[in-house]
Each structure stands twice: as structure tokens, then as C-alpha cells.
XYZ file of C-alpha atoms in Angstrom:
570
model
C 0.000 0.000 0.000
C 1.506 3.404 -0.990
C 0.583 7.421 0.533
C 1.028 10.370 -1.136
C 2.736 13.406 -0.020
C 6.133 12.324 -1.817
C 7.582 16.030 -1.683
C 8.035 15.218 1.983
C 10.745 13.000 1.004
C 11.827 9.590 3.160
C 9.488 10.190 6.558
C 12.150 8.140 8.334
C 13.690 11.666 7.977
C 11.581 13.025 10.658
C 11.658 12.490 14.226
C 7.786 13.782 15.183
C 4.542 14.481 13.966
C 5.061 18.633 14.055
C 8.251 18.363 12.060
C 6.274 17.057 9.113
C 3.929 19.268 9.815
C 6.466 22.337 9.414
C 7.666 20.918 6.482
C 4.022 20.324 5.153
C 3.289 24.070 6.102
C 6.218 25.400 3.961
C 5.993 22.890 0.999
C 2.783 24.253 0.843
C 2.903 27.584 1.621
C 0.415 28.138 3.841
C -0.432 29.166 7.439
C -2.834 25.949 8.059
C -1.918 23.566 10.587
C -1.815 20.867 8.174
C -2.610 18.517 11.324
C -4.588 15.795 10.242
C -1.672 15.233 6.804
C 1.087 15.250 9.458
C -1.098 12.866 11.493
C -1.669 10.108 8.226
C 2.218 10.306 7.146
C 3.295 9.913 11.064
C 0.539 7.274 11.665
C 1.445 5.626 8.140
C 5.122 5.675 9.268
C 5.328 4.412 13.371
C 1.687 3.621 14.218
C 0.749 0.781 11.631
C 2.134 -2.843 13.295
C 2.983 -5.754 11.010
C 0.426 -7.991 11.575
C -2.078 -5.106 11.628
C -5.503 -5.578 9.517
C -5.768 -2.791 6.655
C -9.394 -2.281 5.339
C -9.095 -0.443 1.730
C -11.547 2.367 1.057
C -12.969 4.032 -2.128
C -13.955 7.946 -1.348
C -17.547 7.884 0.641
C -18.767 5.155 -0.914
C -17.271 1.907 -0.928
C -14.362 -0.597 0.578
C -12.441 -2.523 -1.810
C -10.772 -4.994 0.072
C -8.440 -5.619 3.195
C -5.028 -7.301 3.536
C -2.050 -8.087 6.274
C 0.751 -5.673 7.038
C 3.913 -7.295 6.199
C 6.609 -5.031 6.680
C 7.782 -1.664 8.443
C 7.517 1.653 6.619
C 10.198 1.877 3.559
C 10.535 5.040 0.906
C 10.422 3.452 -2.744
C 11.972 6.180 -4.996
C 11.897 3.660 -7.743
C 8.224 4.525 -8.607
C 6.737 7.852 -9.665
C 4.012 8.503 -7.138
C 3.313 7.300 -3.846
C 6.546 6.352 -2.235
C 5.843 6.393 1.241
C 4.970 2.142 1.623
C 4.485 -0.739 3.506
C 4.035 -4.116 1.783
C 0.578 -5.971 2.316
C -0.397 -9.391 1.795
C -3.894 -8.792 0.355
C -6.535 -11.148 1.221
C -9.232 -10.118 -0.659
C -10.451 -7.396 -3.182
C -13.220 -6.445 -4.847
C -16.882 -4.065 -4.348
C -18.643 -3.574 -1.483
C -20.722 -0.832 -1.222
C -21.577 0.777 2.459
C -24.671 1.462 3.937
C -23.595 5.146 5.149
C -20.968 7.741 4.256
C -17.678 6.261 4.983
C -15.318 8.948 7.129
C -12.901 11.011 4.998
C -9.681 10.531 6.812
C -6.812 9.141 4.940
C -5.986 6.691 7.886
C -8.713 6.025 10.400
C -7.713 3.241 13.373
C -11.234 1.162 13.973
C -9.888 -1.496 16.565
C -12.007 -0.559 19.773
C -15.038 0.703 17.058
C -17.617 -1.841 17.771
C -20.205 -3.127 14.618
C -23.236 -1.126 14.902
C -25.408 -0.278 12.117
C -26.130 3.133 12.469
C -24.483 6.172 10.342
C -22.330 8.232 13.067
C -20.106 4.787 13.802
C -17.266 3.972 11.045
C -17.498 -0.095 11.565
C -20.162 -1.161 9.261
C -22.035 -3.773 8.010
C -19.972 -3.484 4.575
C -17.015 -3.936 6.186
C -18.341 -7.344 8.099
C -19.554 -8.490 4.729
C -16.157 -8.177 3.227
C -14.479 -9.732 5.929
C -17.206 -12.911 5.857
C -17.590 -12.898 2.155
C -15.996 -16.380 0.839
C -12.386 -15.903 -0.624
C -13.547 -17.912 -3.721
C -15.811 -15.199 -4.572
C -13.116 -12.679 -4.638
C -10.563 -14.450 -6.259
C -12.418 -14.726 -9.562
C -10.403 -11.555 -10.462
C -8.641 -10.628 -13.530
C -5.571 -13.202 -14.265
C -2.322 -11.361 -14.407
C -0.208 -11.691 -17.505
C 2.540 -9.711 -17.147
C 6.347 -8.983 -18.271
C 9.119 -6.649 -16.264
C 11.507 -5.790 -19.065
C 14.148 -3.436 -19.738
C 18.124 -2.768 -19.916
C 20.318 -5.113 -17.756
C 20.926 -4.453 -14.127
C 17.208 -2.482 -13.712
C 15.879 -5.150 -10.516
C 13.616 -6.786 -12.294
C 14.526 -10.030 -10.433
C 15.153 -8.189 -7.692
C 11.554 -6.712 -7.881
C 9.982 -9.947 -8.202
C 11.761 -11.619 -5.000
C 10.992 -8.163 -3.054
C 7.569 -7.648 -3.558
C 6.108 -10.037 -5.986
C 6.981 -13.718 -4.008
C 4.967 -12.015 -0.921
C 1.891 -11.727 -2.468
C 1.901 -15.502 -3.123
C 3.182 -16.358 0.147
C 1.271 -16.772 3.546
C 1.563 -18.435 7.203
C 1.434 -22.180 7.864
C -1.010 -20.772 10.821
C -3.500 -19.360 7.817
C -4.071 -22.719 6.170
C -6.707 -24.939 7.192
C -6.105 -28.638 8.235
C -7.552 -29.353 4.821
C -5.584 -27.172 2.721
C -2.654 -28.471 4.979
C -3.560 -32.092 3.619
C -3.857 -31.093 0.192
C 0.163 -29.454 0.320
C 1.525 -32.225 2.340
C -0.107 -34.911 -0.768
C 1.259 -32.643 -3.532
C 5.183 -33.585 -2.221
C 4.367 -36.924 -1.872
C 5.230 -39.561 -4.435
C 2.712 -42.384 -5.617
C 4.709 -45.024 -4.275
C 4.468 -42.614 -0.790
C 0.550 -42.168 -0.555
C -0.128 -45.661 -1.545
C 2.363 -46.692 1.265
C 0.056 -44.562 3.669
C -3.268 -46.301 2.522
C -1.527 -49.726 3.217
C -0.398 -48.523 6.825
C -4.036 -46.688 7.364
C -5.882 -49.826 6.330
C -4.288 -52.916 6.504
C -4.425 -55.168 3.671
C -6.186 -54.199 0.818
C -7.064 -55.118 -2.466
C -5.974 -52.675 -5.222
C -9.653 -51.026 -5.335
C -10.089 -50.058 -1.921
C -5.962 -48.996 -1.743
C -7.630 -46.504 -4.686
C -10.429 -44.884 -2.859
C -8.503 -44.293 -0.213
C -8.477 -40.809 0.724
C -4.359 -40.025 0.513
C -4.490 -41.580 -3.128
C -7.825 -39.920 -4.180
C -6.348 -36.562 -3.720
C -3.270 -37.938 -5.445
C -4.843 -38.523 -8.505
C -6.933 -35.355 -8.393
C -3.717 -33.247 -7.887
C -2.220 -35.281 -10.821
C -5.669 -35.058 -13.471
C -4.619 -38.772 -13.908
C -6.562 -40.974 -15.672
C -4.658 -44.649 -15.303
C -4.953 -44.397 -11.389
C -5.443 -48.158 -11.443
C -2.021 -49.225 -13.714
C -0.043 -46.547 -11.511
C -1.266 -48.109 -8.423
C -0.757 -51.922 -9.879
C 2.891 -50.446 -11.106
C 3.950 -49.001 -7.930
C 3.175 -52.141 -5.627
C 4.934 -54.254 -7.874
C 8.384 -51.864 -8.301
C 8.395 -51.877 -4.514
C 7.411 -55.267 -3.296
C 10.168 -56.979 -1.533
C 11.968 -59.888 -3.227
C 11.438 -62.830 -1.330
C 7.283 -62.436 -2.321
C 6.586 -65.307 -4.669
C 3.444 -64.236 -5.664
C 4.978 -61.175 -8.111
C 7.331 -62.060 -10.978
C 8.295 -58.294 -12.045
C 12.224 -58.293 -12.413
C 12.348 -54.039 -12.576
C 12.060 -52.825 -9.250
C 12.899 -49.633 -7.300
C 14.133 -49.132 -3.598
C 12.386 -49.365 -1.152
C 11.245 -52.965 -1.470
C 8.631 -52.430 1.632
C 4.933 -54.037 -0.364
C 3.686 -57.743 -0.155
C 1.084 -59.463 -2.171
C -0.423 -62.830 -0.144
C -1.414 -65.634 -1.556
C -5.138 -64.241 -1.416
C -4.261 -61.446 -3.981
C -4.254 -58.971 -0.679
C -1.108 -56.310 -0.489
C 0.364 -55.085 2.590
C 2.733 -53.226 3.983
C 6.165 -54.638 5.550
C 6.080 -52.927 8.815
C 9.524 -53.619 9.718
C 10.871 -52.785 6.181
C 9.070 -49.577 5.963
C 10.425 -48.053 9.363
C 13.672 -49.003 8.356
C 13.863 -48.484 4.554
C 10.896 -45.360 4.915
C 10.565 -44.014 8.364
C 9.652 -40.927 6.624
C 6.609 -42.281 6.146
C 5.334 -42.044 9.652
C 6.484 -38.215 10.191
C 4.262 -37.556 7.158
C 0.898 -39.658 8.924
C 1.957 -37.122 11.706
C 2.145 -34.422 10.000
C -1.605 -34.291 8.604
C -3.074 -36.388 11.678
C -1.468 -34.306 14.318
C -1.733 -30.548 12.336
C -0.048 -28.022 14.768
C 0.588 -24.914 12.290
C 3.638 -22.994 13.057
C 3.438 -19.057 12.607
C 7.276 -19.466 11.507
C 6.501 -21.604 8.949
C 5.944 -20.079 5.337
C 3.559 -21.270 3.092
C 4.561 -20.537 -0.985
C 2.264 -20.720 -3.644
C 4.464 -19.769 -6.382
C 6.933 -21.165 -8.463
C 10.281 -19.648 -9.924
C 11.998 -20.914 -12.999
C 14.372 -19.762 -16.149
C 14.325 -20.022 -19.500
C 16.902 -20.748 -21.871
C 17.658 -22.154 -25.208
C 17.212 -25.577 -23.722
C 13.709 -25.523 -21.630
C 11.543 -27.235 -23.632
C 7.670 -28.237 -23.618
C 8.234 -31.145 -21.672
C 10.182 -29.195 -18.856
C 7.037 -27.026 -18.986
C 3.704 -28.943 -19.278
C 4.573 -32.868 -19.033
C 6.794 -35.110 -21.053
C 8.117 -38.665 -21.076
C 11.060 -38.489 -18.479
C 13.812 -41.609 -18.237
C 14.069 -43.306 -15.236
C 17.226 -45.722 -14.194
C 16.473 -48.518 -12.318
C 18.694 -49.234 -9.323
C 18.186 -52.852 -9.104
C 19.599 -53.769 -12.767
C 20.401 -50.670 -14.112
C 17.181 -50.941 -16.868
C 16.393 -47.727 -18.457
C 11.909 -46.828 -18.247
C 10.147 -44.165 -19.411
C 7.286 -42.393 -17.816
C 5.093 -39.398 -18.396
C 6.055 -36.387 -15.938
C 4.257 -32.832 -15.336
C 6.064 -29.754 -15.645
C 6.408 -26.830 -13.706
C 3.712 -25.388 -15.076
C 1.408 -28.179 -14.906
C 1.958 -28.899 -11.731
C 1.378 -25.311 -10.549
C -2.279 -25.375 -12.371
C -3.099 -28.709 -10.598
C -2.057 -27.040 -7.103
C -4.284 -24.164 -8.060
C -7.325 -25.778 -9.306
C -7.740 -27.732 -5.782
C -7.449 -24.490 -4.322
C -9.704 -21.645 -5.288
C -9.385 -19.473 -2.561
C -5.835 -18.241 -2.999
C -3.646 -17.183 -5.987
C -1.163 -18.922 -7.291
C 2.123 -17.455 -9.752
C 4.619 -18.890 -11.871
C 7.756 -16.437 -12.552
C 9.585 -16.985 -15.414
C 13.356 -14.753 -15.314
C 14.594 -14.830 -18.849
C 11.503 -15.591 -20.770
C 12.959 -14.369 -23.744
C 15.875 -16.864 -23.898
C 13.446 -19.690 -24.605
C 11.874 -20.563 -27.523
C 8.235 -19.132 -26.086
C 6.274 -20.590 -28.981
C 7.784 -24.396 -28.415
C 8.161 -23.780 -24.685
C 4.188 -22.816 -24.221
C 2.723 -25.302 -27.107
C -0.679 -24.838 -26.716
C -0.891 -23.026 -24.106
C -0.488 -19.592 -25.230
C -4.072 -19.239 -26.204
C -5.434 -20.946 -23.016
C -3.162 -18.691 -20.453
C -5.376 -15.268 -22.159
C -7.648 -13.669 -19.451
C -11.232 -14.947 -20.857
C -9.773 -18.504 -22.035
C -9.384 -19.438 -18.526
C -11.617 -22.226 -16.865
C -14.384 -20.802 -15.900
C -14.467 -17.682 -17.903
C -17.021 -17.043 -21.111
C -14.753 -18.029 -23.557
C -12.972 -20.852 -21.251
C -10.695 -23.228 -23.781
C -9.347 -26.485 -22.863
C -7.038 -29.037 -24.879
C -6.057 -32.712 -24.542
C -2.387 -33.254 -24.025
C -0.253 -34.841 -26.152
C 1.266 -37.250 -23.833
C -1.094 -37.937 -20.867
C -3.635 -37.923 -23.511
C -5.912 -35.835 -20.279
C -7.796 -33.238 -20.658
C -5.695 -29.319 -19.746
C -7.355 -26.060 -19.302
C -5.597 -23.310 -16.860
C -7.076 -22.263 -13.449
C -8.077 -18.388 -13.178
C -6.365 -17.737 -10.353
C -3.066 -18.647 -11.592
C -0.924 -15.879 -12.537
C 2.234 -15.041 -14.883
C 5.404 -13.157 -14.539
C 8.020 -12.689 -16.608
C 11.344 -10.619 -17.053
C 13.046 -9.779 -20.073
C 16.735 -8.251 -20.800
C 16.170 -5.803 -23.965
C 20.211 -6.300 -24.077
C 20.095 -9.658 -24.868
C 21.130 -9.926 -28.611
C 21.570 -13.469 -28.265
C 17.893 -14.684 -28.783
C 15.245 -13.499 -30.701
C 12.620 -10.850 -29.819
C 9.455 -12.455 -27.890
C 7.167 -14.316 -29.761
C 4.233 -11.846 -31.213
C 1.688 -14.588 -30.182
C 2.875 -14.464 -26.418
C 3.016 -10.716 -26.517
C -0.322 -10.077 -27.261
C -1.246 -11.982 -23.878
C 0.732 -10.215 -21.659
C 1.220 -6.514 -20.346
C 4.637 -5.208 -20.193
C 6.268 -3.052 -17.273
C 9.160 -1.236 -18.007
C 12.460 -0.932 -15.933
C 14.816 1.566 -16.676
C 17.632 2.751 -14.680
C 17.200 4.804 -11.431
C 20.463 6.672 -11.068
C 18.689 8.714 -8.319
C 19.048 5.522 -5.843
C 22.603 6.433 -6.237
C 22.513 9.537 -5.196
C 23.945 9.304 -2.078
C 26.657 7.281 -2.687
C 30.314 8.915 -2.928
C 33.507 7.302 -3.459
C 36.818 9.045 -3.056
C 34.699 12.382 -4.516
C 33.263 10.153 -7.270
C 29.712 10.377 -7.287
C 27.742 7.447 -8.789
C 24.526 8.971 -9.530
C 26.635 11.264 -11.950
C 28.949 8.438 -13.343
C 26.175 6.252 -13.647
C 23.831 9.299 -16.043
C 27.459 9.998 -17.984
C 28.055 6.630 -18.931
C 24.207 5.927 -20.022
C 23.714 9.436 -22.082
C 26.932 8.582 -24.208
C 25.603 4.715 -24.496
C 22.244 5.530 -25.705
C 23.627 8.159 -28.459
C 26.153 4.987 -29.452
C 23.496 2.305 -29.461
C 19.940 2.362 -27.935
C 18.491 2.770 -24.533
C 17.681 -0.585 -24.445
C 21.761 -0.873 -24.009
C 22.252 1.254 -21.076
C 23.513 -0.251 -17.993
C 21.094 -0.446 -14.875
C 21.903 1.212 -10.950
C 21.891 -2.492 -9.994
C 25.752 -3.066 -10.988
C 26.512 -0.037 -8.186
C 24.239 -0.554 -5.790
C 26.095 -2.454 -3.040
C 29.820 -0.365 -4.145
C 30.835 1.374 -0.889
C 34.673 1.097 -1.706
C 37.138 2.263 -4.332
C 37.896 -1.035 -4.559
C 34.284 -2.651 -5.279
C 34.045 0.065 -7.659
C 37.076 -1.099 -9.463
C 35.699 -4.659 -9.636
C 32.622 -3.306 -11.270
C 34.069 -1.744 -13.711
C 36.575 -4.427 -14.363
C 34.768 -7.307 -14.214
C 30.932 -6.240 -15.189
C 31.115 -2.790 -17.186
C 34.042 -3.465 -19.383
C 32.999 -6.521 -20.683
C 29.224 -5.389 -21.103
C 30.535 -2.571 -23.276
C 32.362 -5.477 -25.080
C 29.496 -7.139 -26.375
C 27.441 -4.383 -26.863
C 30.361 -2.364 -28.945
C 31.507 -6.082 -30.644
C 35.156 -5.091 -29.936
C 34.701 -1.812 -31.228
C 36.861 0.162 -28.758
C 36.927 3.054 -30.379
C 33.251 3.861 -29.360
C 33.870 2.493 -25.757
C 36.628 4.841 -25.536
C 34.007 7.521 -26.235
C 32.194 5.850 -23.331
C 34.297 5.241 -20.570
C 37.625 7.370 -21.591
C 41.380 6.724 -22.663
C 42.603 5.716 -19.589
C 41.482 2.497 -18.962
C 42.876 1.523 -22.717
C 46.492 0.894 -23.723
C 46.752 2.054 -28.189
C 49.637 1.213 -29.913
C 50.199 3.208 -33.511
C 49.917 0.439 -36.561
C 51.271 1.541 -39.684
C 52.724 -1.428 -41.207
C 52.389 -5.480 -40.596
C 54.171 -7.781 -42.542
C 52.448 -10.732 -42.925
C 53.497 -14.609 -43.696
C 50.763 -14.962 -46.364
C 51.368 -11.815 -48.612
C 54.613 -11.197 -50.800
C 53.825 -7.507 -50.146
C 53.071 -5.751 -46.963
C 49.711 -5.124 -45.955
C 49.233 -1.355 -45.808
C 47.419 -0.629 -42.426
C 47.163 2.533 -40.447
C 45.329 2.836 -37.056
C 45.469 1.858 -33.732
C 45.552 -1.218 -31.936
C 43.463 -0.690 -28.231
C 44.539 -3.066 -25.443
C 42.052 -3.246 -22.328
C 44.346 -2.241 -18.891
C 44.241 -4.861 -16.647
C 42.254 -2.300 -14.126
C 41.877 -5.396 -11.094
C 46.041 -5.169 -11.075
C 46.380 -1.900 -8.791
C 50.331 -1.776 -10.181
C 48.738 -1.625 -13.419
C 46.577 1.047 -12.694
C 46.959 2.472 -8.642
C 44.168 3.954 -7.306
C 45.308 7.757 -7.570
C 44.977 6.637 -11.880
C 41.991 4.667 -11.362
C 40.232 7.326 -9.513
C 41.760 9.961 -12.389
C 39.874 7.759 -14.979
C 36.498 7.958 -13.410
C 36.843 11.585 -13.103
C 38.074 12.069 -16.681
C 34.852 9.665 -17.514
C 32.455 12.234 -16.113
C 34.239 15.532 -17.510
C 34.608 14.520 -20.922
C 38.493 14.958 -20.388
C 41.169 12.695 -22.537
């Protein structure tokens, strides 16, 4: 959640309510108190608790959702408006219109304001709807599609792990037993929950092992449609060897099943607590629930393309499998990343799920997505008007993705080495771009260098020379306290970015970066062994300076460069 009042700069700044207030007074001009702003920003700033409940309202008229606190007050200066913010993990959004006029107040506390419908007490019966209203209705919201792109070095990873992964992450202690259930199932193998049934029920023919209730939510979570032949398979790769009654010679550790002479299967007791005590912790686990407020509960995955990922890393494939018994190579079909994420999401409704994709333009989108890239649009989802779904080509099952599944990407515009985004996959998503902030800079100084100001030199002369896609982000400065981080930069991250973006043409990054971090030696004629005449040339050859060797270049020369870099001076 963001508030306004940026002029007043970081409030972290101030040390009590009137001294925003003075400062509100002469930003403004004006002879008015300004009480109740300096009251919001200093409320916004030390009175707001993690943990706290904040109840989102529209004018007069309405409340559009509420979340939980997350964090302390921060100053974002990477956005344009609204800086002042405090991350919130929102629970639910949406309409709800209220019965009276809603107070004015920017920030109004209602803890001790008791629920009582009548029109001169905030609580309301709008805001008790809200809160009661089912999560499922709420989370039938608008899908999110959406790519961070822009130069390298902008935080567009970093923005993603900083405030994105939050908004898909919650407390073990907000889950419900069920929900609990459902997660513990979802890391489970087949071999694992069929193990379970066996210890749960005794012995078992192969029907009643599938209705049990570990393996029915198995299969839902895996959309599988040979339950039976997975079950039959599993029991036989794991049944011990000295079981006469079960002639497969492939077989995987642990060897803890049994089939009797009755055609009953059971579970080794001894074997499994020896070969699978993890089994029991697990049983525990769900029967015994005890959620811990420690405990972090993720409903997101992360992943990165490149010129490798294929389809099959992405939706499902046929995935080899060595046998440790006899070394015997099988194949099976596996979901993806994806796949797996849509499953999670389907069996829960109430929450949002995300998949973020860094690099999604090193892949080959079109191969990478298949199908997919017309059922991921906003009105193709399941449930929507226009809801699509397709039969996959290996599990032969029927695929359609869950609305409340969402999609991030980020994308280097540097990156010459694959080709632009498929137009297909760029009509489905909305693009955010990320350009560099020297401003976060601003405050650093290094032996009277300052890096805002190198930072804006380097990237005016780089975008005259190439593109602004090509200039270089605050990111590779950020953490540079010391001459001698600074000097790693540059030797080690800046140089050989200007490489590839000049192709060796050093002439251009000596326009860039100056003379003094090059070594040019006058050519005006080469013999060479192939030619009976010389070979005319006239020029100069540019040798990089090995800047990380301080007797190369000491730090009275280094520090002469960097100033020559921002003056424009040979």
C-alpha cells in the first residue's frame, strides 16, 4: 500500500509528527496547521504494526478490500508517485458498497469501534460483509499476464523476490487442516501415498488402496486418468523380493509391499520403518496438524528459460528413469512446472497462485508454451465465457488453466543473443518497463566520485552509441561502498558489457568510458606470412588495462579515470 505526499521525502527523515507538519506548512505555503496530513504520514510511518488488519476504502462510498501488514515503513523512490509504503499481503479485493458515508480521513484506526449499524459509527455492516464474504468469490479476479523488461541491471529479479513472491506467500497458521492435507499430498510420491493407505488400512485389495483418501487426492492433484495401472505399477516396483506371488524383475528401492497368496497387499512394517521411516512423520504431520506461525507457506513457483527448456520441462513429457536394481532404463510421463502449478491451483480456489519466469525471452516461447499460449489469455481461462481447454499430447488428459493462476516474466532488452518475444505471447501479456534509477545512487560517494553522476554519464553517451535498451542499470553499483568494489565493477561487469554491446569496437567504448582504462599502440605497417607484399594498415591497436592489477593502474589513476569519464576529459 503506498501514501502520497512524496515532496516530503523519506518520513524516516523526521523524528515527530510537528516536524512534518512544518515541512508540510512550507511545501505548501500556507499558514494551516496541516494537522490531520502530518497525522496520516506519522501514523502511516510508526503507528501501523505488522500484523495489523488494513481495510481499503474508495472515497464515501465503498471498501475494496483488506489485507495483512507485512513489513515496516520503507521510501520506494523507484516509482513515480506514492513512495511512502508498507508491503501488504492482500486477502481479498473487490466491491462492497456501504450502507452510510464512509469517514474522509486518509488513515482512520477502527480497533475498539464496535459493529453497529447506524451512520455516526465507522465499523459497518460493509465492512463485516467483506471480511465474511468467501475468498472464492473474490478471487475470480482478472488473471495477471505480465512482463518486467528493460536494460540489464534495472531489478527486475530483484523486484519480483521483493515484492512479488509475498503476495503468493502466507503463514502455515492461515491454512486450514484441509488445505494443509492437500500441500503435504502434492510432495508426496505415488509409491508414498499408496504406502500410507496400506499402513491406514491394513491389507487391501488394489480397489479399496484406490479410494482411499491419501491416493484420491493424489490422482486429483495429478488429473490422472490410469490411477489403477499406476497403483498396480507401484506395488509391484516396490514389493520386496522374497514375495513369490509377483514375478516383475524391474524394481525400485524401497522394497517395503507384499502381495499374499489371497491377492491382498500389505505393507512390511519392519521394512518400511527401516527403509521409509519418513513415512510415519508424514501420517503425523496431517493427523497431528499443529501450524507454526514461523513456517511459510509458498504458492508460487520460480523458474528460467533458456535455449534448452523445452515443452516437456514445462507442461509434461516422457522423463527416463534408471532402475537401481539392474540398471534398466523406463520411461514415464512427468508434469512440468507449469502443470503442476495449475493442478495445485485448481484444488485451491481461494488463494492465488504465480509462476515467474526470469529470462523468458531466452526460450523458444512458442515451443516452450505449445498450446498453451491461447489458453493462459484472461477470458480462455476455466471458468471464464470463452474458457478453452485441450487434450495433451502425452497424458492424452484433458488441460485447461485455473483463473487464479498468474504469470510473470522478465526480459533483458540487451540480450542480442535470442530473438525478440514471440508476437503470439506478446499479445497476452502486459509489459512493465524498468529503466535505470540513477537517483538511488545519489547518495553514494567514493573518493569524490559520485555514482549517480557516473552512472547518467556513462548511459547518455551509451544511448547516443546504441539504444536505450543498451544502457547499464543502478543495480551493478548498488552495493559499491569502496574504491575497490568500484574497481571490480568496472573491471569485471562494465568493461565486458561494453564489449558485447560495442563487438570489440573500442573506439566507441573509448568515447564511453575514456582513454585511460585503454592501452593504443600506432599500426602503420604489418608484414604478414601470407602476402609477398606488406599489408598497408594505419590505425590503432586498443589493449584493455588490466584495471583489477592496482600496479597496473593504482588507485590515484583509477580514480583519475572515473573523473576524466564524467568531464569529458582525454
Amino acid at each position: 500500500m503506498g501514501l502520497g505526499w512524496d515532496d516530503l521525502g523519506n518520513l524516516n527523515d523526521y523524528t515527530s509528527k510537528e516536524d512534518i507538519a512544518a515541512r508540510l506548512q512550507e511545501l505548501g505555503d500556507s499558514d494551516s496547521s496541516k494537522a490531520n496530513d502530518a497525522t496520516a504520514n506519522f501514523d502511516f510511518k510508526e503507528s501501523i504494526n505488522i500484523g495489523d488488519v488494513i481495510i481499503a476504502k474508495k472515497g464515501r462510498s465503498a471498501y475494496l478490500g483488506y489485507g495483512i501488514v507485512t513489513s515496516n515503513y520503507y521510501y520506494d523512490e523507484t516509482v513515480t508517485l506514492y513512495k511512502h509504503k508498507r508491503k501488504v499481503n492482500w486477502i481479498k479485493n473487490g466491491h462492497w458498497e456501504s450502507e452510510h458515508s464512509i469517514v474522509l480521513k486518509t488513515l482512520t484506526d477502527i480497533t475498539n469501534i464496535p459493529y453497529k449499524p447506524n451512520p455516526s459509527i465507522l465499523a459497518s455492516k460493509a465492512i463485516m460483509d467483506l471480511i465474511n464474504a468467501p475468498i472464492s468469490n473474490i478471487m475470480n479476479q482478472q488473471s495477471i499476464n505480465q512482463i518486467l523488461y528493460g536494460p540489464p541491471g534495472t531489478g527486475k529479479t530483484f523486484k519480483l523476490k521483493d515484492e512479488y513472491f509475498t503476495r503468493y506467500t502466507t503463514k502455515e497458521t492461515s491454512i486450514s487442516s484441509e488445505q494443509h492435507f492437500k500441500n503435504i499430498v502434492s510432495e508426496c510420491s505415488w509409491w508414498q501415498v499408496i504406502a500410507i493407505a496400506l499402513i491406514q488400512s491394513g491389507k487391501c485389495k488394489v480397489s479399496e488402496i484406490a479410494n482411499h483418501s491419501w491416493v484420491v487426492q493424489k490422482a486429483a492433484q495429478s488429473n490422472s486418468n490410469t490411477v489403477r495401472p499406476t497403483i498396480w505399477g507401484q506395488l509391484q516396483s516396490h514389493t520386496v523380493d522374497k514375495c513369490e506371488y509377483v514375478n516383475v524383475k524391474s524394481k525400485q528401492q524401497p522394497f517395503i509391499f507384499n502381495k499374499t497368496e489371497d491377492s491382498f497387499w500389505e505393507i512390511l512394517e519392519e521394512e518400511a520403518k527401516e527403509n521409509a521411516p519418513e513415512l510415519y512423520e508424514i501420517i503425523d504431520s496431517v493427523e497431528n496438524f499443529n501450524p507454526s506461525s514461523d513456517k511459510k507457506i509458498e504458492r508460487y513457483v520460480f523458474t528460467t528459460f533458456h535455449q534448452s527448456y523445452s515443452y516437456e520441462d514445462f507442461i509434461e513429457g516422457i522423463k527416463p528413469i534408471m532402475q537401481d536394481t539392474d540398471g534398466q532404463l523406463l520411461y514415464q510421463i512427468e508434469d512440468g512446472v507449469f502443470k503442476k502449478l495449475c493442478l495445485q491451483a485448481e484444488l485451491d480456489p481461494e488463494n492465488r497462485y504465480a509462476i515467474f519466469i526470469d529470462e523468458i525471452n531466452r526460450g523458444n516461447v512458442s515451443s516452450i508454451f505449445g498450446e498453451l499460449i491461447t489458453l493462459i489469455e484472461q477470458d480462455k481461462r476455466k471458468g471464464k465465457v470463452n474458457e478453452l481447454s485441450t487434450i495433451l499430447p502425452y497424458s492424452k488428459s484433458s488441460f485447461s488453466v485455473p483463473q487464479n493462476v498468474d504469470i510473470y516474466g522478465t526480459m533483458n532488452t540487451a540480450d542480442r543473443s535470442v530473438e525478440a518475444l514471440d508476437t503470439a505471447l506478446r499479445r497476452r501479456f502486459s509489459f512493465v518497463e524498468m529503466l535505470p534509477n540513477p537517483d538511488l545512487l545519489k547518495d553514494i560517494n567514493i573518493e569524490g566520485i559520485n555514482l549517480k553522476t557516473l552512472l547518467e554519464t556513462i548511459n547518455e553517451r551509451i544511448e547516443v552509441l546504441v539504444d536505450r535498451d543498451h544502457t547499464i542499470g543502478h543495480a551493478f553499483f548498488i552495493n559499491d561502498n569502496t574504491l575497490e568494489q568500484l574497481r571490480n565493477t568496472f573491471a569485471n561487469k562494465i568493461i565486458p558489457l561494453l564489449q558485447e554491446y560495442f563487438y570489440g569496437n573500442y573506439s566507441k567504448m573509448e568515447m564511453v568510458i575514456g582513454s585511460a582504462f585503454f592501452e593504443k599502440k600506432e599500426v602503420s605497417k604489418v608484414k604478414f606470412a601470407a602476402k609477398s607484399e606488406d599489408f598497408e594498415a594505419e590505425g590503432q591497436v586498443y589493449h584493455i588495462k588490466n584495471i583489477s592489477d592496482t600496479s597496473v593502474m593504482p588507485d590515484k589513476d583509477f580514480t583519475s579515470a572515473l573523473n576524466n569519464l564524467i568531464s569529458g576529459e582525454s
